[in-house]
């Protein structure tokens, strides 16, 4: 039996996930199962943790952005977020993500 998908509204900037279109601001409308939402929430939580590491790293003047593993981790996770949103999103979400050119070819 296939898991039932529900409509969710996503705000990548805040990591917001809502089932209400009017409850908060949102950028992407997706159809997802409970398991997919848990996976997306985990990705947002990973990036929240990484953002704190990056905040403290930003105060180390000799460490350059492109040599920082926590920035690489953030970039990788945000790419996974957009990959999920592209897979689960409506046509408008897919089109917008395609226009951002953030995903590797073939996704």
mmCIF file of C-alpha atoms in Angstrom:
data_model
loop_
_atom_site.group_PDB
_atom_site.id
_atom_site.type_symbol
_atom_site.label_atom_id
_atom_site.label_comp_id
_atom_site.label_asym_id
_atom_site.label_seq_id
_atom_site.Cartn_x
_atom_site.Cartn_y
_atom_site.Cartn_z
ATOM 1 C CA UNK A 1 0.000 0.000 0.000
ATOM 2 C CA UNK A 2 1.435 3.343 -1.050
ATOM 3 C CA UNK A 3 1.721 6.046 1.605
ATOM 4 C CA UNK A 4 -0.728 8.903 1.211
ATOM 5 C CA UNK A 5 0.715 12.219 0.088
ATOM 6 C CA UNK A 6 -0.410 15.516 1.567
ATOM 7 C CA UNK A 7 0.085 19.087 0.425
ATOM 8 C CA UNK A 8 2.780 21.081 2.212
ATOM 9 C CA UNK A 9 4.030 24.630 1.828
ATOM 10 C CA UNK A 10 7.769 25.150 2.210
ATOM 11 C CA UNK A 11 9.910 28.182 3.022
ATOM 12 C CA UNK A 12 13.559 27.276 2.457
ATOM 13 C CA UNK A 13 14.873 30.464 4.089
ATOM 14 C CA UNK A 14 13.333 29.698 7.471
ATOM 15 C CA UNK A 15 13.094 25.931 7.104
ATOM 16 C CA UNK A 16 9.343 26.256 7.460
ATOM 17 C CA UNK A 17 7.055 23.353 6.606
ATOM 18 C CA UNK A 18 3.308 23.942 6.869
ATOM 19 C CA UNK A 19 0.083 22.365 5.696
ATOM 20 C CA UNK A 20 -1.573 25.789 5.640
ATOM 21 C CA UNK A 21 -1.075 28.101 2.683
ATOM 22 C CA UNK A 22 -2.130 31.081 4.785
ATOM 23 C CA UNK A 23 -0.359 30.278 8.062
ATOM 24 C CA UNK A 24 3.003 31.708 7.023
ATOM 25 C CA UNK A 25 4.999 32.757 4.010
ATOM 26 C CA UNK A 26 6.039 29.984 1.659
ATOM 27 C CA UNK A 27 7.874 29.579 -1.620
ATOM 28 C CA UNK A 28 7.191 26.001 -2.740
ATOM 29 C CA UNK A 29 4.105 23.806 -2.793
ATOM 30 C CA UNK A 30 4.815 20.082 -2.653
ATOM 31 C CA UNK A 31 3.027 16.750 -2.303
ATOM 32 C CA UNK A 32 4.812 14.488 0.194
ATOM 33 C CA UNK A 33 4.371 11.508 2.463
ATOM 34 C CA UNK A 34 5.019 11.712 6.198
ATOM 35 C CA UNK A 35 8.373 9.969 5.655
ATOM 36 C CA UNK A 36 9.414 12.479 2.986
ATOM 37 C CA UNK A 37 8.534 15.371 5.293
ATOM 38 C CA UNK A 38 10.611 13.818 8.067
ATOM 39 C CA UNK A 39 13.540 13.569 5.640
ATOM 40 C CA UNK A 40 13.086 17.190 4.572
ATOM 41 C CA UNK A 41 12.860 18.322 8.223
ATOM 42 C CA UNK A 42 16.103 16.435 8.949
ATOM 43 C CA UNK A 43 17.837 18.292 6.101
ATOM 44 C CA UNK A 44 16.602 21.644 7.437
ATOM 45 C CA UNK A 45 17.811 20.691 10.927
ATOM 46 C CA UNK A 46 21.235 19.754 9.560
ATOM 47 C CA UNK A 47 21.553 23.141 7.895
ATOM 48 C CA UNK A 48 20.413 24.955 11.038
ATOM 49 C CA UNK A 49 23.200 23.262 12.976
ATOM 50 C CA UNK A 50 25.706 24.026 10.221
ATOM 51 C CA UNK A 51 24.641 27.691 10.172
ATOM 52 C CA UNK A 52 25.701 28.008 13.815
ATOM 53 C CA UNK A 53 29.080 26.467 13.034
ATOM 54 C CA UNK A 54 29.444 28.894 10.122
ATOM 55 C CA UNK A 55 28.541 31.825 12.372
ATOM 56 C CA UNK A 56 31.398 31.004 14.717
ATOM 57 C CA UNK A 57 33.740 30.231 11.812
ATOM 58 C CA UNK A 58 33.000 33.647 10.316
ATOM 59 C CA UNK A 59 34.865 35.188 13.227
ATOM 60 C CA UNK A 60 38.089 33.404 12.256
ATOM 61 C CA UNK A 61 39.633 35.814 9.743
ATOM 62 C CA UNK A 62 42.260 33.507 8.258
ATOM 63 C CA UNK A 63 39.864 30.717 7.207
ATOM 64 C CA UNK A 64 38.589 31.278 3.669
ATOM 65 C CA UNK A 65 35.061 30.284 2.645
ATOM 66 C CA UNK A 66 36.167 27.919 -0.109
ATOM 67 C CA UNK A 67 38.404 25.994 2.333
ATOM 68 C CA UNK A 68 35.734 25.443 4.956
ATOM 69 C CA UNK A 69 34.116 22.002 5.321
ATOM 70 C CA UNK A 70 31.066 23.347 7.163
ATOM 71 C CA UNK A 71 30.265 25.591 4.191
ATOM 72 C CA UNK A 72 30.659 22.598 1.894
ATOM 73 C CA UNK A 73 28.268 20.636 4.130
ATOM 74 C CA UNK A 74 25.717 23.469 4.041
ATOM 75 C CA UNK A 75 25.958 23.722 0.248
ATOM 76 C CA UNK A 76 25.536 19.963 -0.148
ATOM 77 C CA UNK A 77 22.531 19.837 2.172
ATOM 78 C CA UNK A 78 20.790 22.803 0.536
ATOM 79 C CA UNK A 79 21.268 21.104 -2.817
ATOM 80 C CA UNK A 80 19.581 17.992 -1.363
ATOM 81 C CA UNK A 81 16.709 20.180 -0.103
ATOM 82 C CA UNK A 82 16.176 21.661 -3.553
ATOM 83 C CA UNK A 83 16.439 18.185 -5.086
ATOM 84 C CA UNK A 84 13.609 16.985 -2.851
ATOM 85 C CA UNK A 85 11.533 20.085 -3.567
ATOM 86 C CA UNK A 86 12.049 19.564 -7.300
ATOM 87 C CA UNK A 87 11.009 15.908 -7.044
ATOM 88 C CA UNK A 88 7.952 16.581 -4.852
ATOM 89 C CA UNK A 89 6.969 20.048 -6.036
ATOM 90 C CA UNK A 90 4.222 21.245 -8.311
ATOM 91 C CA UNK A 91 5.005 22.508 -11.836
ATOM 92 C CA UNK A 92 5.651 26.041 -10.565
ATOM 93 C CA UNK A 93 8.147 24.796 -7.956
ATOM 94 C CA UNK A 94 9.957 22.627 -10.514
ATOM 95 C CA UNK A 95 10.132 25.466 -13.012
ATOM 96 C CA UNK A 96 11.506 27.899 -10.432
ATOM 97 C CA UNK A 97 14.143 25.445 -9.193
ATOM 98 C CA UNK A 98 15.147 24.679 -12.802
ATOM 99 C CA UNK A 99 15.586 28.411 -13.433
ATOM 100 C CA UNK A 100 17.934 28.636 -10.412
ATOM 101 C CA UNK A 101 20.282 26.096 -12.042
ATOM 102 C CA UNK A 102 21.170 24.773 -8.590
ATOM 103 C CA UNK A 103 20.825 21.045 -9.285
ATOM 104 C CA UNK A 104 23.329 18.934 -11.192
ATOM 105 C CA UNK A 105 22.249 17.914 -14.674
ATOM 106 C CA UNK A 106 19.953 14.928 -14.727
ATOM 107 C CA UNK A 107 18.041 15.749 -11.490
#
